[in-house]
Amino acid sequence: MKSIILIISMALIYTYLFSQIAIMPGAGNGTEESPYEIMSLDNLYWITASNDIVETPDREVRWSSHYLQTDNIYAEETETWFDGEGWPPIGIYIEPDHPDNLSFTGEYNGQNYLIEGLHINRSGQNYIGFWGICEGARIENLGLTDLNVSGGMYVGGLIGLAMDSEIINSYTTGNVLGSDERVGGLIGNNISTFISHCHSRADVVGENQLVAGLLGVDFYSMIENSFSTGDVVTQADYVGGLIGAVNDSYVNKCFSIGNVTGNIRVGGLLGINREYSNVSNCYSRGNVVGYARVGGLSGVVINNGMIQHCYSTGSVSGDNNVGGL
């Protein structure tokens, strides 16, 4: 009888130690002048917890507030959260006009601290990352290290979908897996967002199109002084070491050195450069393997895409329309 009681007690203790607990930050009020200070995983979970868990302030307020991280945060225990689904992303999109759609619109300054060992295992869900959706947000000085992220479509180590935001001096390491399209080591889908001094060292695996080491796909943005070093592996189209497809954007002083494997429109830096995009002062050094339209730098350049002052040094192999650059 004593043994049974001991086993039950240990199980309860284990469940308590490795379950999610939301604790309101002890300092700050969420304003720009006095941001919430995040110093623990419990504080971090408080940001994303549902309104059933944290009633006041509600998610709409929490997801539009200012945050300052004040210590490294170790998140390995998220592997056991929510029956193994792990971290629930900050920012939700279910379908057009759904009342529960809500983006993160606030600011988060990591102050060069880390969030280490984050787990997300939501292969049947879209808009997956530490942040699911950011809109008009600012993320800076944050490292997500040794992460393991899996989702469906719009999957990134840092953000699933970023719109009209600023991402500064932030990075990811670990593994990112998408079972559908728009998968990137940092951001899955990037729209009208300024990215500067960011990088990803995550290995990226995708099962559909638009897969890349940094950004799965990018529209109308400026990306500068950023890079990726992880390997990218997929049998899909529009695959790049840095960006899968870049559309009407400006990419400057960026590089990729990871190996890239894809099917069609595969490049060491970009899968495809199109719609007046300007790519300058960039390079790729990874080896590139694909079937058709395979390039050391870009698989395809169309619709007035521009490339200048760029180079590639990796080996390139494919069956049709293959080039060193």
Short mmCIF file of C-alpha atoms in Angstrom, two decimals:
data_model
loop_
_atom_site.label_atom_id
_atom_site.label_comp_id
_atom_site.label_asym_id
_atom_site.label_seq_id
_atom_site.Cartn_x
_atom_site.Cartn_y
_atom_site.Cartn_z
CA MET A 1 0.00 0.00 0.00
CA LYS A 2 2.82 2.38 0.88
CA SER A 3 4.47 1.61 -2.47
CA ILE A 4 1.28 2.51 -4.35
CA ILE A 5 0.94 5.78 -2.44
CA LEU A 6 4.60 6.59 -3.15
CA ILE A 7 4.18 5.91 -6.87
CA ILE A 8 1.07 8.08 -7.04
CA SER A 9 2.81 10.86 -5.13
CA MET A 10 5.83 10.76 -7.44
CA ALA A 11 3.56 10.83 -10.49
CA LEU A 12 1.77 13.90 -9.15
CA ILE A 13 5.08 15.62 -8.42
CA TYR A 14 6.35 14.81 -11.94
CA THR A 15 3.13 16.14 -13.48
CA TYR A 16 3.45 19.34 -11.47
CA LEU A 17 7.09 19.86 -12.31
CA PHE A 18 6.60 19.34 -16.02
CA SER A 19 3.24 21.02 -16.60
CA GLN A 20 2.64 24.53 -17.84
CA ILE A 21 2.15 27.22 -15.20
CA ALA A 22 1.36 30.84 -16.03
CA ILE A 23 2.84 33.42 -13.67
CA MET A 24 2.40 37.13 -14.29
CA PRO A 25 5.70 39.03 -14.59
CA GLY A 26 6.76 40.58 -11.33
CA ALA A 27 7.78 43.90 -12.85
CA GLY A 28 6.45 46.20 -15.55
CA ASN A 29 2.98 47.00 -16.80
CA GLY A 30 3.36 46.27 -20.51
CA THR A 31 3.82 49.82 -21.73
CA GLU A 32 6.72 51.08 -23.81
CA GLU A 33 8.00 52.99 -20.78
CA SER A 34 7.58 50.01 -18.43
CA PRO A 35 7.56 46.72 -20.34
CA TYR A 36 6.68 43.45 -18.67
CA GLU A 37 9.92 41.79 -17.51
CA ILE A 38 10.14 38.13 -18.54
CA MET A 39 12.58 36.08 -16.47
CA SER A 40 11.19 32.52 -16.42
CA LEU A 41 9.30 29.96 -18.50
CA ASP A 42 6.26 30.58 -16.29
CA ASN A 43 6.37 34.27 -17.25
CA LEU A 44 6.80 33.33 -20.90
CA TYR A 45 3.79 30.99 -20.82
CA TRP A 46 1.74 33.77 -19.20
CA ILE A 47 2.05 35.69 -22.47
CA THR A 48 0.53 32.96 -24.63
CA ALA A 49 -1.84 31.27 -22.17
CA SER A 50 -5.53 31.19 -23.10
CA ASN A 51 -8.04 33.52 -21.51
CA ASP A 52 -9.33 30.56 -19.51
CA ILE A 53 -5.93 30.39 -17.80
CA VAL A 54 -5.18 34.13 -17.61
CA GLU A 55 -8.42 36.10 -17.54
CA THR A 56 -6.92 39.53 -16.83
CA PRO A 57 -5.36 40.98 -18.84
CA ASP A 58 -6.79 39.00 -21.75
CA ARG A 59 -4.84 37.85 -24.80
CA GLU A 60 -5.71 40.91 -26.84
CA VAL A 61 -3.98 43.07 -24.23
CA ARG A 62 -1.10 40.67 -23.62
CA TRP A 63 -0.45 40.27 -27.36
CA SER A 64 -0.25 44.01 -27.89
CA SER A 65 2.07 44.76 -24.96
CA HIS A 66 5.79 45.46 -24.60
CA TYR A 67 8.17 42.85 -23.14
CA LEU A 68 11.75 42.77 -21.91
CA GLN A 69 13.50 39.45 -21.27
CA THR A 70 15.82 39.64 -18.27
CA ASP A 71 17.42 36.18 -18.13
CA ASN A 72 18.04 33.03 -20.14
CA ILE A 73 14.98 30.77 -20.21
CA TYR A 74 15.23 26.99 -20.42
CA ALA A 75 12.18 25.52 -22.16
CA GLU A 76 13.00 21.81 -22.54
CA GLU A 77 9.96 20.83 -20.49
CA THR A 78 7.66 22.18 -23.22
CA GLU A 79 8.21 18.80 -24.92
CA THR A 80 5.63 17.34 -22.49
CA TRP A 81 3.09 20.17 -22.63
CA PHE A 82 -0.41 19.68 -24.01
CA ASP A 83 -0.06 15.92 -24.56
CA GLY A 84 3.18 16.40 -26.46
CA GLU A 85 2.06 19.27 -28.70
CA GLY A 86 4.43 21.57 -26.83
CA TRP A 87 4.49 25.36 -26.87
CA PRO A 88 1.25 27.07 -28.03
CA PRO A 89 2.31 29.81 -30.49
CA ILE A 90 1.69 33.47 -29.72
CA GLY A 91 -0.71 34.60 -32.45
CA ILE A 92 -3.59 32.59 -33.91
CA TYR A 93 -5.18 32.41 -37.36
CA ILE A 94 -7.93 29.86 -37.90
CA GLU A 95 -9.77 31.02 -41.04
CA PRO A 96 -10.88 34.34 -42.61
CA ASP A 97 -13.07 36.43 -40.32
CA HIS A 98 -12.91 33.90 -37.50
CA PRO A 99 -13.56 35.69 -34.16
CA ASP A 100 -10.57 34.01 -32.52
CA ASN A 101 -8.01 35.27 -35.07
CA LEU A 102 -5.48 37.39 -33.20
CA SER A 103 -1.95 38.52 -34.07
CA PHE A 104 0.91 39.58 -31.82
CA THR A 105 1.22 43.33 -32.38
CA GLY A 106 3.49 44.24 -29.48
CA GLU A 107 7.24 44.43 -28.94
CA TYR A 108 9.61 41.86 -27.47
CA ASN A 109 13.22 42.71 -26.63
CA GLY A 110 15.24 39.65 -25.65
CA GLN A 111 18.22 41.77 -24.57
CA ASN A 112 20.48 39.10 -26.15
CA TYR A 113 19.22 36.41 -23.76
CA LEU A 114 18.19 32.95 -24.96
CA ILE A 115 15.12 30.77 -24.98
CA GLU A 116 16.63 27.30 -25.10
CA GLY A 117 15.13 23.91 -25.95
CA LEU A 118 11.65 25.01 -27.07
CA HIS A 119 9.47 22.21 -28.49
CA ILE A 120 6.47 22.51 -30.82
CA ASN A 121 4.94 19.32 -32.26
CA ARG A 122 1.84 20.46 -34.17
CA SER A 123 2.23 18.92 -37.64
CA GLY A 124 -1.50 19.17 -38.34
CA GLN A 125 -1.65 22.89 -37.58
CA ASN A 126 -0.72 26.01 -39.58
CA TYR A 127 0.95 29.26 -38.49
CA ILE A 128 3.47 27.59 -36.23
CA GLY A 129 6.52 29.08 -34.53
CA PHE A 130 7.35 30.66 -31.21
CA TRP A 131 5.11 33.38 -32.61
CA GLY A 132 2.36 32.06 -34.87
CA ILE A 133 1.53 35.44 -36.41
CA CYS A 134 3.12 38.86 -35.91
CA GLU A 135 1.54 41.95 -37.44
CA GLY A 136 2.98 45.39 -36.87
CA ALA A 137 5.25 43.87 -34.22
CA ARG A 138 8.90 44.38 -33.30
CA ILE A 139 11.12 41.48 -32.22
CA GLU A 140 14.75 42.17 -31.35
CA ASN A 141 17.84 40.79 -29.63
CA LEU A 142 16.48 37.28 -29.11
CA GLY A 143 18.03 33.84 -29.61
CA LEU A 144 15.91 30.67 -29.83
CA THR A 145 18.43 27.86 -29.48
CA ASP A 146 18.19 24.08 -29.77
CA LEU A 147 14.55 24.33 -30.79
CA ASN A 148 12.45 21.58 -32.36
CA VAL A 149 9.49 22.89 -34.32
CA SER A 150 7.07 20.95 -36.52
CA GLY A 151 3.88 22.21 -38.13
CA GLY A 152 1.86 22.16 -41.33
CA MET A 153 1.92 25.34 -43.43
CA TYR A 154 3.44 28.72 -42.48
CA VAL A 155 6.09 27.28 -40.19
CA GLY A 156 9.17 29.08 -38.85
CA GLY A 157 11.48 28.64 -35.91
CA LEU A 158 10.79 32.20 -34.77
CA ILE A 159 7.56 33.19 -36.57
CA GLY A 160 5.08 31.36 -38.78
CA LEU A 161 3.80 34.50 -40.54
CA ALA A 162 5.26 38.00 -40.17
CA MET A 163 3.50 41.05 -41.63
CA ASP A 164 4.47 44.73 -41.48
CA SER A 165 6.90 44.01 -38.67
CA GLU A 166 10.53 44.54 -37.71
CA ILE A 167 12.81 41.62 -36.81
CA ILE A 168 16.21 42.77 -35.58
CA ASN A 169 19.29 40.90 -34.31
CA SER A 170 17.47 37.62 -33.66
CA TYR A 171 18.26 34.01 -34.54
CA THR A 172 17.33 30.35 -34.31
CA THR A 173 19.21 27.05 -34.02
CA GLY A 174 17.87 23.50 -34.02
CA ASN A 175 15.36 21.84 -36.37
CA VAL A 176 12.29 23.08 -38.24
CA LEU A 177 9.89 20.72 -40.06
CA GLY A 178 6.86 21.58 -42.18
CA SER A 179 4.45 19.03 -43.60
CA ASP A 180 3.15 21.60 -46.09
CA GLU A 181 4.43 24.77 -47.81
CA ARG A 182 6.07 28.02 -46.59
CA VAL A 183 8.67 26.71 -44.17
CA GLY A 184 11.75 28.62 -42.99
CA GLY A 185 14.37 28.35 -40.30
CA LEU A 186 13.47 31.84 -39.04
CA ILE A 187 10.12 32.74 -40.67
CA GLY A 188 7.74 30.69 -42.83
CA ASN A 189 6.03 33.55 -44.70
CA ASN A 190 7.34 37.12 -44.59
CA ILE A 191 5.36 40.12 -45.88
CA SER A 192 6.41 43.80 -45.83
CA THR A 193 8.76 43.17 -42.93
CA PHE A 194 12.18 44.67 -42.23
CA ILE A 195 14.77 42.03 -41.25
CA SER A 196 18.26 43.06 -40.19
CA HIS A 197 21.17 41.19 -38.60
CA CYS A 198 19.21 37.97 -38.21
CA HIS A 199 20.22 34.40 -38.91
CA SER A 200 19.22 30.78 -38.66
CA ARG A 201 21.45 27.80 -38.01
CA ALA A 202 18.47 25.45 -37.97
CA ASP A 203 18.20 22.50 -40.33
CA VAL A 204 14.97 22.77 -42.31
CA VAL A 205 12.89 19.93 -43.78
CA GLY A 206 9.76 20.54 -45.85
CA GLU A 207 7.30 18.33 -47.66
CA ASN A 208 5.87 20.89 -50.08
CA GLN A 209 6.98 24.04 -51.89
CA LEU A 210 8.62 27.23 -50.59
CA VAL A 211 11.18 25.85 -48.15
CA ALA A 212 14.39 27.65 -47.14
CA GLY A 213 17.01 28.15 -44.48
CA LEU A 214 15.87 31.64 -43.39
CA LEU A 215 12.52 32.56 -45.02
CA GLY A 216 10.20 30.15 -46.82
CA VAL A 217 8.79 32.96 -48.97
CA ASP A 218 9.13 36.74 -48.88
CA PHE A 219 7.03 39.60 -50.32
CA TYR A 220 7.71 43.38 -50.42
CA SER A 221 10.38 43.37 -47.71
CA MET A 222 13.89 44.54 -46.96
CA ILE A 223 16.33 41.88 -45.71
CA GLU A 224 19.89 42.93 -44.88
CA ASN A 225 22.97 41.59 -43.12
CA SER A 226 21.35 38.21 -42.49
CA PHE A 227 22.32 34.60 -43.17
CA SER A 228 21.52 30.91 -42.83
CA THR A 229 23.86 27.97 -42.25
CA GLY A 230 21.53 24.99 -41.78
CA ASP A 231 20.85 22.34 -44.41
CA VAL A 232 17.58 22.46 -46.35
CA VAL A 233 16.07 19.17 -47.48
CA THR A 234 12.86 18.62 -49.46
CA GLN A 235 11.61 17.04 -52.67
CA ALA A 236 9.49 20.11 -53.37
CA ASP A 237 9.76 23.22 -55.59
CA TYR A 238 10.95 26.76 -54.80
CA VAL A 239 13.75 25.81 -52.44
CA GLY A 240 16.59 28.08 -51.31
CA GLY A 241 19.44 28.15 -48.86
CA LEU A 242 18.25 31.59 -47.70
CA ILE A 243 14.80 32.23 -49.24
CA GLY A 244 12.52 29.92 -51.22
CA ALA A 245 10.93 32.71 -53.30
CA VAL A 246 11.58 36.44 -53.10
CA ASN A 247 8.99 38.80 -54.59
CA ASP A 248 9.45 42.56 -55.11
CA SER A 249 11.91 42.80 -52.21
CA TYR A 250 15.40 44.10 -51.49
CA VAL A 251 18.01 41.64 -50.24
CA ASN A 252 21.45 43.04 -49.39
CA LYS A 253 24.59 41.67 -47.73
CA CYS A 254 23.15 38.24 -47.02
CA PHE A 255 24.53 34.73 -47.46
CA SER A 256 23.83 31.03 -47.10
CA ILE A 257 26.34 28.23 -46.54
CA GLY A 258 24.08 25.23 -45.88
CA ASN A 259 23.54 22.43 -48.40
CA VAL A 260 20.27 22.53 -50.33
CA THR A 261 18.29 19.63 -51.77
CA GLY A 262 15.05 20.11 -53.70
CA ASN A 263 13.18 19.31 -56.90
CA ILE A 264 12.51 22.25 -59.25
CA ARG A 265 13.59 25.90 -58.87
CA VAL A 266 16.33 25.19 -56.38
CA GLY A 267 19.14 27.60 -55.50
CA GLY A 268 21.96 27.92 -53.02
CA LEU A 269 20.63 31.32 -51.98
CA LEU A 270 17.17 31.64 -53.62
CA GLY A 271 14.76 29.21 -55.22
CA ILE A 272 13.35 31.98 -57.43
CA ASN A 273 13.97 35.74 -57.72
CA ARG A 274 11.07 37.57 -59.32
CA GLU A 275 8.83 40.65 -59.50
CA TYR A 276 11.46 43.39 -59.45
CA SER A 277 13.40 41.99 -56.50
CA ASN A 278 16.90 43.41 -56.08
CA VAL A 279 19.48 41.01 -54.66
CA SER A 280 22.93 42.52 -54.14
CA ASN A 281 26.20 41.82 -52.32
CA CYS A 282 25.15 38.27 -51.47
CA TYR A 283 26.68 34.80 -51.80
CA SER A 284 26.09 31.11 -51.27
CA ARG A 285 28.63 28.38 -50.48
CA GLY A 286 26.48 25.31 -49.97
CA ASN A 287 26.17 22.39 -52.38
CA VAL A 288 22.92 22.35 -54.35
CA VAL A 289 21.06 19.31 -55.68
CA GLY A 290 17.81 19.34 -57.66
CA TYR A 291 16.06 18.01 -60.73
CA ALA A 292 15.47 21.08 -62.92
CA ARG A 293 16.12 24.82 -62.85
CA VAL A 294 18.92 24.46 -60.36
CA GLY A 295 21.47 27.19 -59.65
CA GLY A 296 24.34 27.79 -57.29
CA LEU A 297 22.86 31.17 -56.39
CA SER A 298 19.27 31.19 -57.73
CA GLY A 299 17.23 28.48 -59.41
CA VAL A 300 15.26 30.97 -61.54
CA VAL A 301 15.29 34.75 -62.15
CA ILE A 302 12.18 36.17 -63.88
CA ASN A 303 9.96 39.27 -64.18
CA ASN A 304 12.70 41.85 -63.82
CA GLY A 305 14.41 40.25 -60.85
CA MET A 306 17.89 41.75 -60.44
CA ILE A 307 21.08 40.16 -59.08
CA GLN A 308 24.28 42.18 -58.74
CA HIS A 309 27.64 41.79 -56.99
CA CYS A 310 26.84 38.20 -55.95
CA TYR A 311 28.59 34.84 -56.23
CA SER A 312 28.35 31.15 -55.38
CA THR A 313 31.06 28.55 -54.74
CA GLY A 314 29.25 25.28 -53.96
CA SER A 315 28.83 22.36 -56.35
CA VAL A 316 25.57 22.20 -58.35
CA SER A 317 23.92 19.10 -59.79
CA GLY A 318 20.65 18.44 -61.62
CA ASP A 319 19.15 17.05 -64.83
CA ASN A 320 17.75 20.08 -66.66
CA ASN A 321 18.55 23.80 -66.75
CA VAL A 322 21.47 23.71 -64.33
CA GLY A 323 23.91 26.58 -63.71
CA GLY A 324 26.76 27.43 -61.38
CA LEU A 325 25.16 30.81 -60.67
#
